Coordinates of C-alpha atoms in Angstrom, one line a residue:
X3 CA -17.4 5.6 -45.7
X4 CA -20.7 4.6 -43.9
X5 CA -22.8 1.5 -44.6
X6 CA -25.4 3.4 -46.4
X7 CA -23.0 4.6 -49.0
X8 CA -21.7 1.1 -49.6
X9 CA -25.1 -0.4 -49.5
X10 CA -26.2 1.7 -52.4
X11 CA -23.3 0.5 -54.7
X12 CA -25.0 -2.5 -56.3
X13 CA -24.0 -1.8 -59.9
X14 CA -25.9 -0.3 -62.8
X15 CA -29.5 -1.2 -63.6
X16 CA -29.5 -4.8 -65.1
X17 CA -31.0 -3.6 -68.4
X18 CA -28.5 -0.9 -68.9
X19 CA -26.8 -0.7 -72.3
X20 CA -23.1 0.2 -73.0
X21 CA -23.2 3.9 -74.2
X22 CA -19.7 4.6 -72.8
X23 CA -16.7 5.7 -74.9
X24 CA -13.4 6.0 -73.0
X25 CA -10.3 7.9 -74.0
X26 CA -6.8 7.8 -72.8
X27 CA -3.8 9.6 -74.2
X28 CA -3.1 6.7 -76.8
X29 CA -6.4 4.7 -76.8
X30 CA -10.0 4.8 -77.5
X31 CA -12.4 2.2 -76.0
X32 CA -15.7 2.0 -77.8
X33 CA -18.3 -0.5 -78.6
X34 CA -17.1 -3.1 -81.1
X35 CA -18.1 -2.5 -84.8
X36 CA -17.6 -4.9 -87.8
X37 CA -14.3 -3.3 -88.7
X38 CA -13.0 -3.9 -85.3
X39 CA -14.0 -7.5 -85.3
X40 CA -12.0 -8.1 -88.4
X41 CA -8.9 -6.4 -87.0
X42 CA -9.1 -8.3 -83.7
X43 CA -9.7 -11.5 -85.5
X44 CA -6.6 -11.0 -87.6
X45 CA -4.6 -10.5 -84.4
X46 CA -6.0 -13.6 -82.7
X47 CA -5.7 -15.8 -85.8
X48 CA -2.2 -14.8 -86.9
X49 CA 1.3 -16.0 -85.9
X50 CA 0.8 -14.5 -82.4
X51 CA -2.3 -16.5 -81.5
X52 CA -0.6 -18.9 -79.2
X53 CA 1.1 -16.1 -77.2
X54 CA -2.2 -14.2 -76.8
X55 CA -4.5 -17.0 -75.9
X56 CA -1.9 -18.6 -73.4
X57 CA -3.1 -15.8 -71.1
X58 CA -6.7 -16.3 -71.5
X59 CA -9.5 -18.8 -70.5
X60 CA -10.5 -18.9 -74.0
X61 CA -8.6 -20.6 -76.7
X62 CA -9.4 -18.1 -79.6
X63 CA -11.8 -18.1 -82.4
X64 CA -12.5 -21.1 -84.8
X65 CA -13.6 -18.8 -87.6
X66 CA -14.2 -15.1 -88.4
X67 CA -17.9 -15.5 -88.6
X68 CA -18.2 -17.1 -85.2
X69 CA -15.9 -14.4 -83.6
X70 CA -17.7 -11.5 -85.3
X71 CA -21.2 -12.8 -84.3
X72 CA -20.0 -13.2 -80.6
X73 CA -18.3 -9.8 -80.4
X74 CA -21.1 -7.9 -82.0
X75 CA -23.7 -9.5 -79.9
X76 CA -21.8 -8.7 -76.8
X77 CA -21.6 -5.0 -77.8
X78 CA -25.3 -4.7 -77.8
X79 CA -26.0 -6.9 -74.8
X80 CA -27.6 -5.6 -71.6
X81 CA -25.3 -5.3 -68.5
X82 CA -26.9 -8.3 -66.7
X83 CA -26.6 -10.7 -69.7
X84 CA -22.9 -10.3 -70.3
X85 CA -21.5 -7.0 -69.1
X86 CA -20.0 -4.2 -71.0
X87 CA -17.4 -4.8 -73.7
X88 CA -15.2 -2.5 -75.7
X89 CA -12.7 -2.6 -78.6
X90 CA -9.3 -1.1 -77.7
X91 CA -8.5 1.3 -80.6
X92 CA -5.4 3.1 -81.6
X93 CA -6.5 6.7 -81.0
X94 CA -4.1 8.6 -83.4
X95 CA -2.6 6.0 -85.6
X96 CA 0.8 6.2 -84.1
X97 CA 0.7 2.7 -82.8
X98 CA -0.8 0.7 -85.6
X99 CA -0.4 3.0 -88.6
X100 CA -4.2 3.5 -88.8
X101 CA -6.2 5.9 -86.8
X102 CA -9.0 4.0 -85.0
X103 CA -7.7 0.5 -85.6
X104 CA -8.7 -2.1 -83.1
X105 CA -5.8 -3.6 -81.4
X106 CA -7.4 -5.5 -78.5
X107 CA -10.4 -5.8 -76.2
X108 CA -11.6 -5.2 -72.7
X109 CA -14.7 -5.7 -70.8
X110 CA -16.3 -5.9 -67.4
X111 CA -19.1 -8.2 -66.4
X112 CA -21.3 -8.7 -63.3
X113 CA -20.5 -11.4 -60.7
X114 CA -23.1 -10.3 -58.1
X115 CA -24.9 -7.2 -57.5
X116 CA -22.1 -4.5 -56.9
X117 CA -19.3 -6.8 -57.9
X118 CA -17.7 -7.1 -61.3
X119 CA -14.7 -8.5 -62.9
X120 CA -12.5 -7.4 -65.8
X121 CA -11.0 -9.3 -68.7
X122 CA -8.9 -8.1 -71.6
X123 CA -6.4 -9.0 -74.2
X124 CA -4.0 -7.0 -76.5
X125 CA -2.5 -7.8 -79.9
X126 CA 1.1 -9.1 -79.4
X127 CA 2.8 -6.3 -81.4
X128 CA 1.5 -3.8 -78.8
X129 CA 2.7 -5.5 -75.7
X130 CA 5.2 -3.7 -73.4
X131 CA 4.2 -0.2 -74.2
X132 CA 2.1 0.4 -71.2
X133 CA -1.1 0.4 -73.3
X134 CA -3.0 -2.0 -71.1
X135 CA -2.3 -0.1 -68.0
X136 CA -4.0 2.9 -69.8
X137 CA -7.0 0.8 -70.9
X138 CA -7.5 -1.0 -67.5
X139 CA -7.1 2.1 -65.5
X140 CA -9.8 3.7 -67.6
X141 CA -12.3 0.8 -67.1
X142 CA -11.4 0.7 -63.3
X143 CA -12.4 4.4 -63.0
X144 CA -15.5 3.9 -65.1
X145 CA -16.5 0.9 -62.9
X146 CA -16.4 3.0 -59.7
X147 CA -17.5 6.4 -61.1
X148 CA -20.2 5.4 -63.5
X149 CA -21.1 1.8 -63.0
X150 CA -21.6 2.2 -59.2
X151 CA -19.6 -1.0 -58.3
X152 CA -18.5 -1.6 -54.7
X153 CA -15.7 -4.0 -56.0
X154 CA -13.8 -4.7 -59.2
X155 CA -12.1 -8.2 -59.4
X156 CA -9.7 -10.0 -61.8
X157 CA -8.3 -13.5 -62.0
X158 CA -4.8 -13.9 -63.7
X159 CA -3.0 -17.0 -64.4
X160 CA -0.3 -17.5 -61.7
X161 CA 2.4 -18.0 -64.3
X162 CA 1.5 -14.8 -66.3
X163 CA 4.0 -12.6 -64.6
X164 CA 3.3 -9.5 -66.7
X165 CA -0.5 -9.9 -66.2
X166 CA 0.0 -10.1 -62.4
X167 CA 2.1 -6.9 -62.4
X168 CA -0.5 -5.2 -64.5
X169 CA -3.4 -5.6 -62.1
X170 CA -1.2 -4.7 -59.2
X171 CA 0.0 -1.5 -61.0
X172 CA -3.6 -0.3 -61.3
X173 CA -4.2 -0.8 -57.7
X174 CA -5.7 -4.2 -57.3
X175 CA -4.7 -6.2 -54.2
X176 CA -4.1 -10.0 -54.2
X177 CA -6.6 -12.0 -52.4
X178 CA -5.4 -15.5 -52.8
X179 CA -4.6 -18.4 -55.2
X180 CA -7.2 -20.5 -56.9
X181 CA -5.4 -23.8 -57.2
X182 CA -6.2 -25.9 -60.4
X183 CA -8.3 -23.0 -61.7
X184 CA -8.6 -24.6 -65.1
X185 CA -7.3 -27.2 -67.3
X186 CA -5.9 -25.7 -70.4
X187 CA -3.2 -26.8 -73.1
X188 CA -2.9 -30.2 -71.4
X189 CA -2.1 -28.8 -68.0
X190 CA -3.7 -27.6 -64.9
X191 CA -3.2 -23.8 -64.2
X192 CA -3.4 -21.9 -61.0
X193 CA -4.8 -18.4 -61.0
X194 CA -4.3 -15.4 -58.6
X195 CA -7.4 -13.6 -57.5
X196 CA -7.3 -9.9 -57.1
X197 CA -9.8 -7.2 -56.0
X198 CA -10.1 -3.4 -55.5
X199 CA -12.8 -1.9 -53.2
X200 CA -14.5 1.3 -53.9
X201 CA -12.9 3.0 -50.8
X202 CA -9.5 1.7 -51.9
X203 CA -10.0 3.4 -55.2
X204 CA -11.1 6.6 -53.6
X205 CA -8.1 6.7 -51.3
X206 CA -5.7 6.1 -54.2
X207 CA -7.0 9.0 -56.3

């Protein structure tokens, strides 16, 4: 990989819009629609809320109106202003009982030209089935194949064992620990920082 190749990997044009639809054997990742927002809100506001948001920088929505406005605006945003975001949907209905039902969310946002990070969550009933491995692998491939990134990154709470295994499973490499990464739920939390370079992705294909 010569310098010229890497020097050209500066991400998509800043004014790009998200027109991508991603499919895996069990999932579809598509721009959020109003029906998705309601399904996702129900997952985030139900009895599993605490388990889900414990792994996130965000503490979850205060109201459906707030959540829907935020997620629908993010779906229409230009890349430079917030990145690209997708609802994670049940492709066939075998997971949730309803074909196309939203069961989570995933997105990537720009950090600097050519660098982006990835964030995601999945409804608690769908944990442990390898679904986020499918979703994250698809977004990883998009980041390098179509978004022209030189590096994809993730930060995972250090005590989130499953989350750390997930990013390692899709090929990300640990780059260190951010001590006292954030104060959440009355305690300081450390985070592990991960990254994958374009040439590492190529070599692993």
